[in-house]
PDB file of C-alpha atoms in Angstrom:
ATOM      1  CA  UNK A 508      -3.646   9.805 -18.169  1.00  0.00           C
ATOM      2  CA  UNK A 509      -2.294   6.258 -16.734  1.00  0.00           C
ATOM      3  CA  UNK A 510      -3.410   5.330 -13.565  1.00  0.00           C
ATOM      4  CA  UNK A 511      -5.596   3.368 -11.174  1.00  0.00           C
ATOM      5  CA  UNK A 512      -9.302   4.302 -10.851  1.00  0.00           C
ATOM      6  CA  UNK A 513     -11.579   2.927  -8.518  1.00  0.00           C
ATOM      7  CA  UNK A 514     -15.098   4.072  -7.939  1.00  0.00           C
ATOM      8  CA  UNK A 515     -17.404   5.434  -6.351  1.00  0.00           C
ATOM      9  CA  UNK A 516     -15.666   6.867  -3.770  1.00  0.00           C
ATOM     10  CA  UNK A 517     -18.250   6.542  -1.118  1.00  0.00           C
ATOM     11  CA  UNK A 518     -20.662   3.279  -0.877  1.00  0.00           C
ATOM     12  CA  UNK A 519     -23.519   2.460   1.323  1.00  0.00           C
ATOM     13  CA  UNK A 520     -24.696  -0.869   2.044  1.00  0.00           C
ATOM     14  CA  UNK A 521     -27.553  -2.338   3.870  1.00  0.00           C
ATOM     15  CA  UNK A 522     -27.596  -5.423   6.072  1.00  0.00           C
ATOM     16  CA  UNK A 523     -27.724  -8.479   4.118  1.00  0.00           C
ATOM     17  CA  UNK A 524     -26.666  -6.985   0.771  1.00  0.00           C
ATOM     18  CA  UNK A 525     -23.645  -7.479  -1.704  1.00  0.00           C
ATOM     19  CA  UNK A 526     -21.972  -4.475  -3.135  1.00  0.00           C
ATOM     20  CA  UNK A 527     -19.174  -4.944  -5.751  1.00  0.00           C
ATOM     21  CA  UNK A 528     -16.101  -2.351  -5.889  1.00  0.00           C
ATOM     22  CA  UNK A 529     -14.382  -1.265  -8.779  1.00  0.00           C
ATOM     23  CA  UNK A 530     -11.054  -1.121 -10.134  1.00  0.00           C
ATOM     24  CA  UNK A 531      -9.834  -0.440 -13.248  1.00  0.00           C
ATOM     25  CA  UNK A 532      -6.084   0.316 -14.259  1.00  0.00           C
ATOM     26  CA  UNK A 533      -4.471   1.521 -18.396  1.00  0.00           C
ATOM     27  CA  UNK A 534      -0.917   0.818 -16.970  1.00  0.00           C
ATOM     28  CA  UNK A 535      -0.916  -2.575 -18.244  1.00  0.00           C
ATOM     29  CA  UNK A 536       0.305  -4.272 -15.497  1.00  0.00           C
ATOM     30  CA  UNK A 537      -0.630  -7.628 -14.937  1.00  0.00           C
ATOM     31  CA  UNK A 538      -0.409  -7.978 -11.395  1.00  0.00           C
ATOM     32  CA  UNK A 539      -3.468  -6.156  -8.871  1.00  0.00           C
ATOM     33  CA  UNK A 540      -4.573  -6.154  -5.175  1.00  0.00           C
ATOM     34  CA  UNK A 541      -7.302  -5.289  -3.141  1.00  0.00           C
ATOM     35  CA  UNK A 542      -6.333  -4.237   0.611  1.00  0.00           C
ATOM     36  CA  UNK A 543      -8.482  -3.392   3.406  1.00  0.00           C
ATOM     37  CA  UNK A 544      -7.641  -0.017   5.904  1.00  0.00           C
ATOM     38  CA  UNK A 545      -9.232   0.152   9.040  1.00  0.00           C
ATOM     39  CA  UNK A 546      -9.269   3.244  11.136  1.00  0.00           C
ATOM     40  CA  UNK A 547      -5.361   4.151  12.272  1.00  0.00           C
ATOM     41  CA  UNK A 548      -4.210   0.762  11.029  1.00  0.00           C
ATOM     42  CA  UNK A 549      -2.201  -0.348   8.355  1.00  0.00           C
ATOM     43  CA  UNK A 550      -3.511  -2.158   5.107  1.00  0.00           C
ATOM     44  CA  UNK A 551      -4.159  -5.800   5.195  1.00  0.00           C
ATOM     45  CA  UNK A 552      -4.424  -7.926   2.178  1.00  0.00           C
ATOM     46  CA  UNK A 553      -7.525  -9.468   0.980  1.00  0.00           C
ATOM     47  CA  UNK A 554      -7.156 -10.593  -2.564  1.00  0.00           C
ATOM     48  CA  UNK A 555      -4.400 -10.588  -5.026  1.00  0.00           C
ATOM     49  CA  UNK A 556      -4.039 -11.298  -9.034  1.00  0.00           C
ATOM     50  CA  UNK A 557      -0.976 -11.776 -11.024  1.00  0.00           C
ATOM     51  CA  UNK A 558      -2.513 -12.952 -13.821  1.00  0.00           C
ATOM     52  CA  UNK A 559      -5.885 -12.560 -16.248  1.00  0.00           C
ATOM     53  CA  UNK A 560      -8.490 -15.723 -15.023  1.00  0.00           C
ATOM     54  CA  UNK A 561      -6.123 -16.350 -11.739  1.00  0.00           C
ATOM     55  CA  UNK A 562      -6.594 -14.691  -8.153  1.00  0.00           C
ATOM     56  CA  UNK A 563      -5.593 -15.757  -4.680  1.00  0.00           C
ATOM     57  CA  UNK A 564      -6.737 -15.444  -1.057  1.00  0.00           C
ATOM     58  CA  UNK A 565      -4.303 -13.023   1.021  1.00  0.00           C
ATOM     59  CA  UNK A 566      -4.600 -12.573   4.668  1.00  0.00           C
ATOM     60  CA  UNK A 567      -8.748 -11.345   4.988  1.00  0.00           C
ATOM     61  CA  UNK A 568     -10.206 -13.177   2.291  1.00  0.00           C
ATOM     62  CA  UNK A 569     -13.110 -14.072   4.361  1.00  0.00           C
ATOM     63  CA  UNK A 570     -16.425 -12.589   3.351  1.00  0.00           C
ATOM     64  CA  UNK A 571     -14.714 -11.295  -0.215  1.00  0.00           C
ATOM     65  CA  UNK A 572     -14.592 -12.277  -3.795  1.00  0.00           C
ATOM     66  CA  UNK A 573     -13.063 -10.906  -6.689  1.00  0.00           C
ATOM     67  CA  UNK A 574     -13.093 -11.824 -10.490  1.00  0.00           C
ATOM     68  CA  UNK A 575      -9.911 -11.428 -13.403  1.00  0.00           C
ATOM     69  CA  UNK A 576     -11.358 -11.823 -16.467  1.00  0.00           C
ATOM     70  CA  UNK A 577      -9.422  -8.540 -17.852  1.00  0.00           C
ATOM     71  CA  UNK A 578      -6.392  -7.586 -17.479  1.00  0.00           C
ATOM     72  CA  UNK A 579      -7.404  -4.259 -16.983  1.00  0.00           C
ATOM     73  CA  UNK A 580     -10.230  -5.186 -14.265  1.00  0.00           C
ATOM     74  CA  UNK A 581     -10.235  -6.383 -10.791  1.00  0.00           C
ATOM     75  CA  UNK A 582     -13.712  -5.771  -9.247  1.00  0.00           C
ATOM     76  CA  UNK A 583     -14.232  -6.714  -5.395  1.00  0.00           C
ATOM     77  CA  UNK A 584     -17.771  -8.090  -4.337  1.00  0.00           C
ATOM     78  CA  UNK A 585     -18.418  -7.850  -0.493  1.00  0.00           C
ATOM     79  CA  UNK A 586     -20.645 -10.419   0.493  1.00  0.00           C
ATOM     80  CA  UNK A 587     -23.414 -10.596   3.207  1.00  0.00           C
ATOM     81  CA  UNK A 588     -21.060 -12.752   4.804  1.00  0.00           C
ATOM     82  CA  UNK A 589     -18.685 -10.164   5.660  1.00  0.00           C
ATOM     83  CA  UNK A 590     -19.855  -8.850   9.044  1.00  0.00           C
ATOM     84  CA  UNK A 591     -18.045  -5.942   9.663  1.00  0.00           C
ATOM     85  CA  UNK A 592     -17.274  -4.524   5.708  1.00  0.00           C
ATOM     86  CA  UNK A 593     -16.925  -0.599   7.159  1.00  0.00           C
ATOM     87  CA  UNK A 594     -13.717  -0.208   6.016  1.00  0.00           C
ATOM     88  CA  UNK A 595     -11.386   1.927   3.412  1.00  0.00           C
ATOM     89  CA  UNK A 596     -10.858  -0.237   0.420  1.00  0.00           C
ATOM     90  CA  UNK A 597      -7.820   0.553  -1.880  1.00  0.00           C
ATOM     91  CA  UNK A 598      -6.747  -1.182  -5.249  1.00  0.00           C
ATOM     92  CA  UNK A 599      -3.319  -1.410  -6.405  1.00  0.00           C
ATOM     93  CA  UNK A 600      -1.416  -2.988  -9.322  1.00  0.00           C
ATOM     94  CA  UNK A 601       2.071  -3.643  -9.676  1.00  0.00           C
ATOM     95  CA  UNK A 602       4.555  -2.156 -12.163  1.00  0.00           C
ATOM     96  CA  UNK A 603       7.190  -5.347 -12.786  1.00  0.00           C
ATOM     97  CA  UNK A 604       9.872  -2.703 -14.098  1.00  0.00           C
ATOM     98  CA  UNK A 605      10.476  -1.265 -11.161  1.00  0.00           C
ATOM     99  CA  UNK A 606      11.420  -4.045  -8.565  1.00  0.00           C
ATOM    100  CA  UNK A 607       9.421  -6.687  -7.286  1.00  0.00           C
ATOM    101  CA  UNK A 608       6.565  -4.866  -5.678  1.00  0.00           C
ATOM    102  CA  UNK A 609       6.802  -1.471  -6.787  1.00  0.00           C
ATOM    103  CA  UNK A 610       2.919  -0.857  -6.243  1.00  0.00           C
ATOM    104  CA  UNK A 611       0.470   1.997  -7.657  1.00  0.00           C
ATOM    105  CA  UNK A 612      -2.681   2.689  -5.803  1.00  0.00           C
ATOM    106  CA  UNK A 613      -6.275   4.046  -6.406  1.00  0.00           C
ATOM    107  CA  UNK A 614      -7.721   6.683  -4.608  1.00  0.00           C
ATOM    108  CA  UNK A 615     -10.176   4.391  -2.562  1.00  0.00           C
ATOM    109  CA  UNK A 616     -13.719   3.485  -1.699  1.00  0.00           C
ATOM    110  CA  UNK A 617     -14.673   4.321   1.559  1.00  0.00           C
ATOM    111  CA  UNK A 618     -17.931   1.256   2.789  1.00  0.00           C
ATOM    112  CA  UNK A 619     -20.130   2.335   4.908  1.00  0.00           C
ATOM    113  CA  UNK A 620     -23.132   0.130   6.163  1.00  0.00           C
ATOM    114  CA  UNK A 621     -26.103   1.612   7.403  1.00  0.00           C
TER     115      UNK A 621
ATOM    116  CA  UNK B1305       8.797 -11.349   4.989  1.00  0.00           C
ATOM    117  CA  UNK B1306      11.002  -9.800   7.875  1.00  0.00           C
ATOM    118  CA  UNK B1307       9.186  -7.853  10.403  1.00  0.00           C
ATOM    119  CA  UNK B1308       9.539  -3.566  10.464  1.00  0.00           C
ATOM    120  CA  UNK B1309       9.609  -1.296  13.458  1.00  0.00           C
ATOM    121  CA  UNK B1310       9.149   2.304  13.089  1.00  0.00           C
ATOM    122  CA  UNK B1311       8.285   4.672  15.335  1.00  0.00           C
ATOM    123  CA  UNK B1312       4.399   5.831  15.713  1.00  0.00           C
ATOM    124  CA  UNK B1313       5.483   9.526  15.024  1.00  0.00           C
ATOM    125  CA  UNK B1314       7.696  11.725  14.054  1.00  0.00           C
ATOM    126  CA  UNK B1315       7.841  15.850  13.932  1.00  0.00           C
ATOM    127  CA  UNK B1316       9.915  18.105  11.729  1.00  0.00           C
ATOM    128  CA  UNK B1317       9.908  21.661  10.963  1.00  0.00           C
ATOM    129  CA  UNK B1318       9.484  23.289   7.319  1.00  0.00           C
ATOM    130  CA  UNK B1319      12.463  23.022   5.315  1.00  0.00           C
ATOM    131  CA  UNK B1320      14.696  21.168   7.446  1.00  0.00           C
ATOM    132  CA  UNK B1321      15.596  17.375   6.744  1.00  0.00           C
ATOM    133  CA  UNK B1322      13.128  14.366   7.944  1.00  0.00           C
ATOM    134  CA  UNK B1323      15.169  11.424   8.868  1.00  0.00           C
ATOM    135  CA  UNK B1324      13.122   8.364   9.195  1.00  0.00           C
ATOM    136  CA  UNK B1325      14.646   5.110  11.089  1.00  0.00           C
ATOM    137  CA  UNK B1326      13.351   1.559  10.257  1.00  0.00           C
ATOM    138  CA  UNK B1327      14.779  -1.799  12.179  1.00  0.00           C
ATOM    139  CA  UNK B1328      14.206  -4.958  10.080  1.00  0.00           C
ATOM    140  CA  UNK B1329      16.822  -7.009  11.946  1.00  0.00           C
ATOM    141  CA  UNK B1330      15.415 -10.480  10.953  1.00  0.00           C
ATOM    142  CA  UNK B1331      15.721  -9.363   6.911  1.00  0.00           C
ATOM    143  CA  UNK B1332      17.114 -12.205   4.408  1.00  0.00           C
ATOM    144  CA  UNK B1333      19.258 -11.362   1.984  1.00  0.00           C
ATOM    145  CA  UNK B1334      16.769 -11.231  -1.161  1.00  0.00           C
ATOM    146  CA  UNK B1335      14.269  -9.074   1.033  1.00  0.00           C
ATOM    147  CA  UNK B1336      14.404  -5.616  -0.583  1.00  0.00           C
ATOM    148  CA  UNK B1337      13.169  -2.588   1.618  1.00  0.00           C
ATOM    149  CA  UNK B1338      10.394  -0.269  -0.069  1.00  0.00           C
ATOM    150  CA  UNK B1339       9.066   2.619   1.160  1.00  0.00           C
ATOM    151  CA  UNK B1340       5.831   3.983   0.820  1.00  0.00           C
ATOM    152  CA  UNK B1341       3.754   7.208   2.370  1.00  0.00           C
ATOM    153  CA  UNK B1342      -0.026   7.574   2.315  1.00  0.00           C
ATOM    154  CA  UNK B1343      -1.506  11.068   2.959  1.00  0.00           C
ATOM    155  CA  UNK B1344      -5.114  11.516   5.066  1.00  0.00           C
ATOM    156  CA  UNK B1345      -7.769   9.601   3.111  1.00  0.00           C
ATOM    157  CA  UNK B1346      -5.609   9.146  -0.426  1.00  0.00           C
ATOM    158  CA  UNK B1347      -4.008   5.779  -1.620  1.00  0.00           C
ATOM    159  CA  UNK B1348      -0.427   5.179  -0.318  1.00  0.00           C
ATOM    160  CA  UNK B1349       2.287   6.467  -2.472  1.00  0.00           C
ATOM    161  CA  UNK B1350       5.192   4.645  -3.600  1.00  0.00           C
ATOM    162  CA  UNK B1351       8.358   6.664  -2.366  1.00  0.00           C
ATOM    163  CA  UNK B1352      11.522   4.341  -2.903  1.00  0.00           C
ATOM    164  CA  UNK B1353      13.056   0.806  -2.667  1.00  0.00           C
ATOM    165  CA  UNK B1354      16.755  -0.577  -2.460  1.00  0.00           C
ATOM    166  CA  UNK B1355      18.265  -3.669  -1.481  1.00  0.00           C
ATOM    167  CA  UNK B1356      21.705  -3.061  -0.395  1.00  0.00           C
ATOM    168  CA  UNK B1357      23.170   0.508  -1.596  1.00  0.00           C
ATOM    169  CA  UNK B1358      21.706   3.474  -0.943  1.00  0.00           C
ATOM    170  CA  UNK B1359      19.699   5.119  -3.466  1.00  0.00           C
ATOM    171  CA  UNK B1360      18.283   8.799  -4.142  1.00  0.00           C
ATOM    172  CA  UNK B1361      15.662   9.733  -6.191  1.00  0.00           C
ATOM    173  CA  UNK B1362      13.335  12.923  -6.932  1.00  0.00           C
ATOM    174  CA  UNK B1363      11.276  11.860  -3.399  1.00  0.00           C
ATOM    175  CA  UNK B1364      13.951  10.948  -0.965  1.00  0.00           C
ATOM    176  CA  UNK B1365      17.300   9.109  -0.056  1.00  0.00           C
ATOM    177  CA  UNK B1366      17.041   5.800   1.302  1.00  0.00           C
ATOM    178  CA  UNK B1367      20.025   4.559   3.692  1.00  0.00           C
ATOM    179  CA  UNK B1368      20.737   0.881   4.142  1.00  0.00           C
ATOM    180  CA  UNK B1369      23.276   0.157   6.914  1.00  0.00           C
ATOM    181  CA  UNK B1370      25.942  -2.290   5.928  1.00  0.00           C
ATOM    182  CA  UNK B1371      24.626  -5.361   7.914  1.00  0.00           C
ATOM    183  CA  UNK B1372      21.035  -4.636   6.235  1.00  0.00           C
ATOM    184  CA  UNK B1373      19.472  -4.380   9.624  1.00  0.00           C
ATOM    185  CA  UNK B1374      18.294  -0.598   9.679  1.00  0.00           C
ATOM    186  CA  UNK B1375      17.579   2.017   6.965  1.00  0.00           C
ATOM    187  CA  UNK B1376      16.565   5.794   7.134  1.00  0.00           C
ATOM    188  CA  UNK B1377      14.392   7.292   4.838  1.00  0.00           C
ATOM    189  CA  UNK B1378      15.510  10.820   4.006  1.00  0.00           C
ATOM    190  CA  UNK B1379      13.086  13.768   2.682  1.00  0.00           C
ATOM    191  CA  UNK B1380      15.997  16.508   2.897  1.00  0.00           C
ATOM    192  CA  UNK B1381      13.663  19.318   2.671  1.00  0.00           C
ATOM    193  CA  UNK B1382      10.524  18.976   4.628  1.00  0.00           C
ATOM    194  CA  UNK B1383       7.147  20.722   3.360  1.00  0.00           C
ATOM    195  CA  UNK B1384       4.111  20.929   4.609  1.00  0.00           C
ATOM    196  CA  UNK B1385       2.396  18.470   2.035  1.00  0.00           C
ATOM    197  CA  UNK B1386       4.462  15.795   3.410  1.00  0.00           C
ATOM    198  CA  UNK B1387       3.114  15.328   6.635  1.00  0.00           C
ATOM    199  CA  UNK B1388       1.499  11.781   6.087  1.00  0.00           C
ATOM    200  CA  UNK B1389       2.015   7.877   7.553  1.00  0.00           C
ATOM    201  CA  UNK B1390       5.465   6.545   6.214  1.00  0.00           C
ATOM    202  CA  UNK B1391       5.402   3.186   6.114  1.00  0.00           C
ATOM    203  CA  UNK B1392       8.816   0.735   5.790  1.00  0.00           C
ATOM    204  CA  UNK B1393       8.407  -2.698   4.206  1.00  0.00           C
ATOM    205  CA  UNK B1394      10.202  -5.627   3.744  1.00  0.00           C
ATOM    206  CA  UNK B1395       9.589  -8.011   1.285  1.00  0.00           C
ATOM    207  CA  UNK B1396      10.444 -10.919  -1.291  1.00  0.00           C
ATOM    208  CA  UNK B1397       7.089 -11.995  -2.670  1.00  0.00           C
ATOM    209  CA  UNK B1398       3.877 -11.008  -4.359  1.00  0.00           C
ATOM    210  CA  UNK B1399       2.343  -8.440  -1.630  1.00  0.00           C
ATOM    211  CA  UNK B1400       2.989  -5.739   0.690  1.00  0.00           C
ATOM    212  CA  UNK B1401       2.889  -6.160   4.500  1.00  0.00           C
ATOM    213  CA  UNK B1402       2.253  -2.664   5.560  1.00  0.00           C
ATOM    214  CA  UNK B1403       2.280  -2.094   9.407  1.00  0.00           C
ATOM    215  CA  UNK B1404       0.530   1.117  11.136  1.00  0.00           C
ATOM    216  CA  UNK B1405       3.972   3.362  10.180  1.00  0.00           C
ATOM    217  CA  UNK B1406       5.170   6.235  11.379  1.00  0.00           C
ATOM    218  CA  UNK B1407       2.761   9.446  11.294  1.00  0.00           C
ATOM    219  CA  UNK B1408       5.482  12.746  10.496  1.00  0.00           C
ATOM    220  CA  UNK B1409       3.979  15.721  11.066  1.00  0.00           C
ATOM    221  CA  UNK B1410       5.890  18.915   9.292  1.00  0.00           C
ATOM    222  CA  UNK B1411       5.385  21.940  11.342  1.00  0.00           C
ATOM    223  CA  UNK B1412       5.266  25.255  10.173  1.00  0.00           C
TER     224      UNK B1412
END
């Protein structure tokens, strides 16, 4: 099946820790984001890709880093340095066939800290 | 990109159509409208785009007044499994702005 996988579904983190999110997509698309859902709000943007070995900061990209060094790959580290990382986190990529941001998402990863 | 306002929620019965307004009044003329829904807890789900006509597809209809400043998202027969957050975005560049939508509820 084609599609967007991220995992796991559910992460805990401690105070002071990173954790890394993944995402990994077979639809070849070359183009992927990361947004960030807080309770009854929309999605912001933290990070988007358009291209293997290039990335760039969207509107939350404090706190965050991400890495492109597959096409099929765009993991999400939350760092120490984001202070309030409880949050939904959902990965997308975009299909270029289908107008200009005809987006597929991933099911999710739902941060918790304790 | 050109600002969306929807309303924060919307009922419709079973079966019957779910009309969905969206006012973009400050949209440029390369600024295409998507549409997108996200069920509780699930990754949002592309629904439909279009930039001037209207266009149908498996999902919906998607109505685009002449002047560009409204459109109406159209599930013409309402179940239950789409109750979820609609969201109307408009956009010319590399990412979505998605606002907080419109929550339908489909009633029984």
């Amino acid at each position: 099946d084609g599609g967007i996988t991220q995992s796991p579904k559910y992460l805990f983190r401690k105070e002071g820790q990173n954790v890394t999110l993944s995402c990994e997509q077979n639809l070849n698309h070359d183009a992927m984001y990361w947004y960030r859902q807080d309770p009854g709000q929309g999605l912001r943007l933290i990070y988007y890709s358009q291209i293997v070995n290039d990335f760039q900061k969207g509107d939350i990209a404090e706190g965050y880093s991400v890495s492109r060094e597959k096409k099929e790959s765009f993991p999400l580290t939350v760092t120490s340095a984001q202070k309030n990382p409880t949050a939904f986190y959902l990965c997308a990529s975009r299909d270029p066939g289908r107008g200009q941001e005809t987006q597929y998402f991933g099911p999710g990863t739902r941060l918790l800290v304790l | 990109d050109a600002k969306t306002t929807q309303p924060t929620s919307m009922d419709c019965a079973e079966g019957r159509a779910a009309n969905l307004p969206c006012n973009h009044s400050t949209i440029s003329g390369n600024e295409y409208v998507y549409w997108y829904r996200q069920i509780h807890s699930q990754g949002p789900q592309y629904i439909i785009h279009g930039l001037k006509n209207n266009e149908t597809n498996e999902m919906a209809s998607l109505i685009i007044t002449e002047d560009r400043k409204s459109s109406t998202l159209i599930l013409p027969h309402a179940t239950l499994r789409d109750t979820a957050v609609y969201y109307c975005i408009v956009n010319s560049g590399y990412a979505l702005n998605f606002g907080k939508g419109t929550s339908l509820l489909v009633t029984p």
